[in-house]
Coordinates of C-alpha atoms in Angstrom, one line a residue:
Chain A
X1 CA -26.0 -25.0 41.9
X2 CA -25.2 -26.2 44.6
X3 CA -29.0 -26.3 45.8
X4 CA -29.7 -28.2 43.0
X5 CA -28.4 -31.2 41.0
X6 CA -28.6 -31.3 37.5
X7 CA -31.0 -33.9 37.2
X8 CA -33.3 -32.1 39.1
X9 CA -33.0 -28.5 37.2
X10 CA -33.7 -30.5 33.8
X11 CA -36.8 -32.0 35.3
X12 CA -38.1 -28.9 36.7
X13 CA -37.1 -26.5 33.1
X14 CA -39.1 -29.1 31.4
X15 CA -42.0 -28.5 33.3
X16 CA -42.0 -24.7 33.7
X17 CA -41.3 -23.7 29.7
X18 CA -45.1 -25.8 29.6
X19 CA -46.8 -24.1 32.7
X20 CA -44.8 -20.4 32.2
X21 CA -45.2 -18.6 28.8
X22 CA -42.0 -17.1 26.8
X23 CA -39.6 -19.4 27.4
X24 CA -38.3 -22.7 25.8
X25 CA -36.9 -24.9 28.0
X26 CA -33.0 -24.1 27.5
X27 CA -34.0 -20.4 28.7
X28 CA -36.0 -22.1 31.8
X29 CA -33.0 -23.9 32.7
X30 CA -31.0 -20.8 32.7
X31 CA -33.2 -19.1 34.8
X32 CA -33.2 -21.8 37.3
X33 CA -29.4 -22.0 37.4
X34 CA -29.5 -18.4 37.8
X35 CA -32.4 -18.6 40.5
X36 CA -30.0 -21.3 42.9
X37 CA -27.5 -18.6 42.2
X38 CA -29.4 -16.1 44.1
X39 CA -30.9 -18.2 46.7
X40 CA -27.4 -19.6 47.4
X41 CA -26.8 -16.0 49.7
X42 CA -29.4 -16.6 51.4
X43 CA -30.0 -18.7 54.9
X44 CA -30.8 -22.3 54.1
X45 CA -33.4 -22.1 55.8
X46 CA -34.7 -19.4 54.4
X47 CA -33.3 -20.3 51.0
X48 CA -36.0 -23.4 50.9
X49 CA -39.0 -21.4 50.7
X50 CA -37.3 -19.1 47.6
X51 CA -36.5 -15.7 47.5
X52 CA -37.5 -13.4 50.9
X53 CA -38.7 -9.9 50.5
X54 CA -35.5 -8.4 51.0
X55 CA -33.3 -10.4 48.9
X56 CA -35.5 -9.8 46.0
X57 CA -36.2 -6.0 46.5
X58 CA -32.7 -5.9 45.9
X59 CA -32.8 -7.3 42.8
X60 CA -35.7 -5.2 41.7
X61 CA -33.0 -2.2 42.8
X62 CA -29.7 -3.7 41.9
X63 CA -30.6 -5.6 38.6
X64 CA -33.7 -4.2 37.2
X65 CA -32.8 -0.3 38.4
X66 CA -35.6 0.2 40.6
X67 CA -35.6 3.0 43.2
X68 CA -39.4 3.7 44.5
X69 CA -40.7 1.4 47.5
X70 CA -43.8 1.4 47.0
X71 CA -44.0 -0.1 43.9
X72 CA -41.0 -2.6 45.1
X73 CA -43.4 -3.8 48.2
X74 CA -45.9 -4.3 45.4
X75 CA -43.6 -6.1 42.6
X76 CA -43.1 -8.4 45.4
X77 CA -46.1 -9.4 46.4
X78 CA -47.4 -9.7 42.7
X79 CA -44.8 -11.9 42.2
X80 CA -45.6 -14.0 45.1
X81 CA -49.0 -15.2 43.9
X82 CA -49.4 -17.6 47.1
X83 CA -49.0 -14.9 49.2
X84 CA -46.7 -17.2 51.5
X85 CA -44.2 -14.0 51.7
X86 CA -41.4 -15.8 49.3
X87 CA -40.8 -15.7 45.8
X88 CA -40.3 -19.2 44.1
X89 CA -38.5 -20.6 41.3
X90 CA -41.7 -21.0 39.3
X91 CA -43.1 -17.5 40.6
X92 CA -39.8 -15.9 39.6
X93 CA -40.0 -17.4 36.0
X94 CA -43.5 -16.7 35.8
X95 CA -42.5 -12.6 36.6
X96 CA -39.7 -12.9 34.8
X97 CA -41.8 -13.9 31.9
X98 CA -44.0 -10.8 31.8
X99 CA -40.6 -8.6 32.8
X100 CA -38.9 -9.6 29.8
X101 CA -41.2 -10.7 27.0
X102 CA -44.9 -9.9 28.4
X103 CA -47.3 -8.9 25.8
X104 CA -48.7 -5.5 26.4
X105 CA -52.0 -7.3 27.8
X106 CA -49.3 -9.5 30.1
X107 CA -48.0 -6.0 31.2
X108 CA -51.5 -4.4 31.7
X109 CA -52.3 -6.8 34.1
X110 CA -49.3 -7.0 35.3
X111 CA -49.2 -3.3 36.2
X112 CA -52.9 -3.0 37.3
X113 CA -52.2 -5.7 40.3
X114 CA -49.2 -4.1 41.2
X115 CA -51.5 -0.6 41.0
X116 CA -54.5 -2.2 43.2
X117 CA -52.9 -2.0 46.6
X118 CA -55.4 -3.8 48.5
X119 CA -56.5 -6.0 46.3
X120 CA -60.4 -4.9 45.6
X121 CA -60.4 -4.9 41.9
X122 CA -60.3 -0.6 41.7
X123 CA -57.6 1.4 41.6
X124 CA -59.1 4.2 44.6
X125 CA -58.3 7.5 44.7
X126 CA -56.3 7.1 47.9
X127 CA -54.5 4.4 46.0
X128 CA -53.5 7.1 43.4
X129 CA -52.8 9.4 46.6
X130 CA -50.3 6.6 48.0
X131 CA -48.6 6.0 45.1
X132 CA -47.6 9.7 44.0
X133 CA -47.3 11.5 47.0
X134 CA -43.0 10.4 47.2
X135 CA -43.1 11.9 43.5
X136 CA -44.4 14.8 44.1
X137 CA -42.2 15.7 46.8
X138 CA -39.5 16.4 44.6
X139 CA -41.6 19.0 42.1
X140 CA -41.1 22.8 43.1
X141 CA -44.3 23.2 45.5
X142 CA -45.0 26.9 46.2
X143 CA -48.1 26.0 47.5
X144 CA -50.2 22.7 49.1
X145 CA -48.8 19.4 48.4
X146 CA -51.9 18.0 49.0
X147 CA -53.4 20.0 46.4
X148 CA -51.1 19.0 44.0
X149 CA -51.4 15.3 44.7
X150 CA -55.8 15.8 44.6
X151 CA -55.3 18.0 41.0
X152 CA -53.0 15.0 39.8
X153 CA -55.3 12.7 40.8
X154 CA -58.6 14.4 38.9
X155 CA -56.5 14.3 35.7
X156 CA -55.8 10.2 36.3
X157 CA -59.4 9.8 36.7
X158 CA -60.4 12.5 34.0
X159 CA -58.0 10.1 31.8
X160 CA -59.1 6.6 33.0
X161 CA -62.3 6.6 35.0
X162 CA -64.4 5.7 31.5
X163 CA -67.5 4.3 33.9
X164 CA -67.5 7.3 36.4
X165 CA -67.6 5.6 39.5
X166 CA -64.6 7.4 40.7
X167 CA -62.3 4.7 40.9
X168 CA -60.1 3.1 38.0
X169 CA -61.3 -0.7 37.4
X170 CA -59.5 -3.4 35.2
X171 CA -61.3 -2.3 32.3
X172 CA -61.3 1.2 32.8
X173 CA -57.4 0.7 33.4
X174 CA -57.0 -1.3 29.7
X175 CA -58.8 1.0 27.5
X176 CA -57.0 3.9 28.9
X177 CA -53.5 2.1 28.1
X178 CA -54.4 0.5 24.7
X179 CA -55.7 3.9 24.2
X180 CA -52.1 5.3 24.9
X181 CA -49.7 2.8 25.6
X182 CA -47.0 5.7 27.7
X183 CA -50.2 5.1 30.7
X184 CA -49.1 1.6 30.9
X185 CA -47.3 2.8 34.1
X186 CA -49.0 5.9 34.8
X187 CA -48.7 5.1 39.0
X188 CA -45.4 4.1 39.1
X189 CA -42.3 2.3 37.0
X190 CA -42.9 -1.6 37.6
X191 CA -41.6 -3.4 35.3
X192 CA -38.0 -3.0 33.6
X193 CA -36.7 -0.9 31.2
X194 CA -35.7 -2.1 28.1
X195 CA -31.6 -1.8 28.5
X196 CA -32.0 -3.6 32.0
X197 CA -33.7 -6.2 29.8
X198 CA -31.1 -6.4 27.3
X199 CA -28.1 -6.7 30.2
X200 CA -30.4 -9.5 32.3
X201 CA -30.9 -11.5 29.3
X202 CA -27.2 -11.1 28.0
X203 CA -26.8 -11.9 31.8
X204 CA -29.3 -15.0 32.2
X205 CA -29.2 -16.7 29.3
X206 CA -25.5 -16.8 27.8
X207 CA -24.5 -20.0 29.3
X208 CA -24.7 -23.3 28.8
X209 CA -26.0 -21.7 24.8
X210 CA -23.2 -20.0 23.4
X211 CA -20.0 -21.9 25.6
Chain B
X1 CA -42.4 36.6 36.4
X2 CA -39.8 39.2 37.1
X3 CA -38.0 38.6 34.1
X4 CA -40.9 39.1 31.5
X5 CA -43.4 41.1 31.2
X6 CA -46.7 40.2 30.1
X7 CA -46.9 41.2 27.4
X8 CA -43.5 39.9 25.7
X9 CA -44.9 36.3 27.0
X10 CA -48.0 36.6 25.5
X11 CA -46.2 37.8 22.2
X12 CA -43.6 35.1 23.1
X13 CA -46.7 32.1 23.2
X14 CA -48.4 33.5 20.1
X15 CA -45.1 32.8 17.8
X16 CA -44.1 30.1 19.9
X17 CA -47.4 27.7 19.8
X18 CA -46.8 28.1 15.8
X19 CA -43.5 27.1 15.4
X20 CA -44.0 24.0 17.8
X21 CA -46.2 21.6 17.8
X22 CA -48.6 20.2 20.8
X23 CA -49.1 23.0 22.8
X24 CA -51.7 25.7 22.1
X25 CA -51.6 29.3 23.2
X26 CA -52.4 29.1 26.8
X27 CA -50.3 26.2 26.9
X28 CA -47.1 28.0 25.4
X29 CA -48.0 30.9 27.8
X30 CA -47.6 28.4 30.8
X31 CA -44.3 26.9 29.6
X32 CA -42.7 30.2 29.3
X33 CA -43.9 31.3 32.4
X34 CA -42.4 28.3 34.6
X35 CA -39.9 28.9 32.3
X36 CA -39.1 32.5 33.5
X37 CA -39.5 31.6 37.0
X38 CA -36.7 28.3 36.3
X39 CA -34.3 31.1 35.0
X40 CA -35.5 33.6 38.0
X41 CA -32.9 31.0 40.2
X42 CA -30.2 31.4 38.1
X43 CA -27.5 34.6 38.1
X44 CA -29.0 37.4 35.8
X45 CA -25.8 37.3 33.5
X46 CA -26.8 33.6 32.8
X47 CA -30.4 34.0 32.8
X48 CA -29.9 36.2 29.7
X49 CA -28.9 33.4 27.9
X50 CA -31.1 30.4 29.4
X51 CA -30.7 28.0 31.5
X52 CA -27.5 26.5 32.2
X53 CA -26.2 22.4 32.2
X54 CA -26.4 22.3 35.7
X55 CA -29.5 24.0 35.8
X56 CA -30.6 22.1 33.3
X57 CA -29.7 18.7 34.8
X58 CA -31.3 19.6 37.9
X59 CA -34.9 19.7 36.8
X60 CA -33.8 16.6 34.8
X61 CA -33.1 14.8 37.8
X62 CA -35.8 16.2 40.3
X63 CA -38.8 17.2 38.2
X64 CA -38.1 13.8 35.4
X65 CA -36.5 11.2 37.5
X66 CA -33.7 10.8 35.3
X67 CA -30.7 9.4 37.1
X68 CA -27.9 8.4 34.5
X69 CA -24.9 11.3 34.1
X70 CA -24.3 10.3 30.3
X71 CA -27.8 10.8 29.7
X72 CA -28.6 14.0 31.3
X73 CA -25.5 15.4 29.4
X74 CA -26.7 14.1 26.1
X75 CA -30.2 15.0 26.4
X76 CA -29.1 18.8 27.3
X77 CA -27.0 18.9 24.7
X78 CA -30.1 17.8 22.2
X79 CA -32.4 20.4 23.6
X80 CA -29.5 23.1 23.3
X81 CA -30.3 22.8 19.3
X82 CA -27.8 26.1 18.8
X83 CA -24.9 24.5 21.1
X84 CA -24.7 28.0 22.8
X85 CA -24.3 25.6 26.2
X86 CA -27.3 27.3 26.9
X87 CA -31.4 26.0 27.0
X88 CA -33.3 28.9 25.5
X89 CA -37.2 29.2 26.0
X90 CA -37.7 28.2 22.7
X91 CA -35.9 25.4 23.1
X92 CA -37.3 24.8 26.5
X93 CA -40.9 24.6 24.7
X94 CA -39.9 22.6 22.0
X95 CA -38.0 19.6 23.7
X96 CA -40.9 20.2 26.0
X97 CA -43.0 19.2 23.2
X98 CA -41.4 15.4 22.2
X99 CA -40.9 15.1 26.1
X100 CA -44.5 15.1 27.0
X101 CA -46.8 14.6 23.9
X102 CA -43.8 13.8 21.3
X103 CA -45.5 11.1 18.7
X104 CA -43.5 7.6 17.8
X105 CA -41.9 8.9 15.2
X106 CA -40.4 12.4 16.9
X107 CA -39.5 9.7 19.9
X108 CA -37.7 7.7 18.1
X109 CA -35.4 10.7 16.2
X110 CA -34.8 12.6 20.1
X111 CA -33.4 9.0 21.3
X112 CA -31.2 9.0 18.0
X113 CA -30.0 11.9 18.9
X114 CA -29.3 11.3 21.9
X115 CA -27.9 7.9 21.6
X116 CA -25.4 9.3 18.9
X117 CA -23.1 10.6 21.3
X118 CA -20.1 11.8 18.4
X119 CA -23.3 13.0 16.4
X120 CA -22.2 11.4 13.5
X121 CA -25.0 10.0 12.2
X122 CA -24.2 6.5 13.8
X123 CA -25.0 4.9 17.0
X124 CA -21.3 3.2 16.8
X125 CA -19.9 0.6 19.2
X126 CA -18.2 2.4 20.8
X127 CA -20.7 4.7 22.1
X128 CA -23.0 1.8 22.7
X129 CA -20.2 0.3 25.4
X130 CA -19.9 3.9 26.9
X131 CA -23.6 4.2 27.5
X132 CA -24.2 0.3 29.0
X133 CA -21.4 0.0 30.5
X134 CA -22.6 1.8 34.0
X135 CA -25.4 0.0 34.3
X136 CA -23.4 -3.3 34.0
X137 CA -21.2 -2.6 36.9
X138 CA -24.5 -3.3 38.8
X139 CA -25.7 -6.6 37.8
X140 CA -24.2 -9.4 39.6
X141 CA -20.7 -10.4 37.9
X142 CA -18.5 -13.1 38.2
X143 CA -16.6 -12.7 35.1
X144 CA -14.6 -10.1 33.6
X145 CA -17.6 -7.0 32.8
X146 CA -16.0 -5.8 29.5
X147 CA -16.7 -9.5 27.9
X148 CA -20.5 -8.9 29.6
X149 CA -20.6 -6.0 27.5
X150 CA -19.4 -6.9 24.5
X151 CA -21.9 -9.9 24.6
X152 CA -24.7 -7.3 25.1
X153 CA -23.5 -5.0 22.2
X154 CA -23.3 -8.1 20.2
X155 CA -26.9 -8.5 20.9
X156 CA -27.9 -5.0 20.1
X157 CA -26.5 -5.0 16.9
X158 CA -28.0 -8.3 15.7
X159 CA -31.4 -6.5 16.5
X160 CA -30.8 -3.6 15.0
X161 CA -28.2 -3.2 12.4
X162 CA -30.3 -4.1 9.7
X163 CA -27.7 -3.2 6.9
X164 CA -25.2 -4.9 8.4
X165 CA -22.7 -2.4 8.5
X166 CA -21.4 -2.9 12.2
X167 CA -23.5 0.3 13.4
X168 CA -27.0 1.7 14.0
X169 CA -28.2 4.2 11.3
X170 CA -31.4 6.6 11.7
X171 CA -32.8 3.9 9.5
X172 CA -31.5 0.9 11.3
X173 CA -32.7 2.2 14.7
X174 CA -36.6 3.4 13.4
X175 CA -37.2 0.7 11.8
X176 CA -36.0 -1.6 15.4
X177 CA -38.4 1.0 17.4
X178 CA -41.3 0.5 14.8
X179 CA -41.1 -3.5 15.3
X180 CA -40.3 -3.0 18.7
X181 CA -41.0 0.2 20.7
X182 CA -39.8 -1.3 24.2
X183 CA -36.5 -0.9 22.1
X184 CA -37.0 3.3 22.1
X185 CA -35.0 3.7 25.2
X186 CA -31.9 0.2 24.6
X187 CA -29.5 2.8 25.7
X188 CA -30.5 4.5 28.4
X189 CA -33.7 6.4 30.1
X190 CA -34.1 10.0 28.3
X191 CA -37.8 10.5 28.1
X192 CA -39.8 11.0 30.7
X193 CA -41.7 8.5 32.2
X194 CA -45.6 8.6 32.5
X195 CA -46.0 9.3 36.4
X196 CA -43.3 12.2 36.0
X197 CA -45.4 13.9 32.6
X198 CA -48.5 13.7 34.6
X199 CA -47.2 15.5 37.6
X200 CA -45.6 18.2 35.3
X201 CA -48.7 18.8 33.2
X202 CA -51.0 19.6 36.1
X203 CA -48.1 21.5 37.6
X204 CA -47.3 23.9 34.5
X205 CA -50.7 23.7 33.5
X206 CA -52.5 24.4 36.4
X207 CA -52.7 28.1 36.3
X208 CA -54.3 30.5 34.8
X209 CA -56.2 27.7 33.4
X210 CA -58.1 26.6 36.0
X211 CA -58.0 29.9 38.7

């Protein structure tokens, strides 16, 4: 709270709840207050820009239960829309609107952006391999792990590559997930599960609503 | 493969694919072979009964990426339908049919059974607290954590307890999840995610189909 005064927070909440979906003004205010608290733990110079990568990854890990390094880095990059290496308060609230209350469409867009590692509009074979390889190592493996990965990528492409160009476009991914929702997070967990969402909302929105 | 001969496996596959949904005979055969391999690592006397709790939990952790102790124990209990403290080959294939290819209805039934810790047909406040308390500790906490849990349980009951009897019946849970699919795993991850399913199926079903 020390970083922003009450008036400023109310003003910002007023603006944000109009620009960002799924939160009303009181909720936006709670999220801004919470953000201010999270920033408080960062050195002042950095706090002015927003949450840095390390701090943001800690939140993904501790609060949202994420464990995959590739995914946590990608989620940071997708939250950080202006690509300035900090997640600002607006970027935080925008990201949370998908995390906590996103529609299926919004989540498809989010996951696709996470999985499109180089941002060229396609999930390529190489990108799939990069996202899947860490998980495969934990499988009981009797054979060449690279062979195993290639097979998984082939299966993924068979399910997803509707236009048969050897890579997954946004439209391919959208069709796939609408047909089988479970495939939303096919290449890695990048959204919080229901339990974490419940716990997060309880923590964030309890005050000042109920006191 | 040493534990069962080819003829026996084919015979069992023939029977199981009729009794268990979602797998054809060739797939059932693959799962039986794989089960036989998993058993191979257990001492012979125990292997005769099936997978013991420790071995089964290792599979949940390493292959299906589960981390929550309460959930892993409960998943073991739900797989172990005859309650003899071992998961038999039939119980393994039955459980996997929900894990890998379950319909929403089958998954609702599975998760409810996992969450109904004492098997009395209801998810009670006390059961919710037991399932949620380990996650809450990781939240940034400035206040009494027991208070936080009580609030989360209140929110969960508000969302789920349609008949207002202070606990969640199967029918309450079913209505809740059909209305909002995301709440399927509200009290903890007990089903594998899409990535793990892809990897598992690739590993289990590759042979002898494709070679």
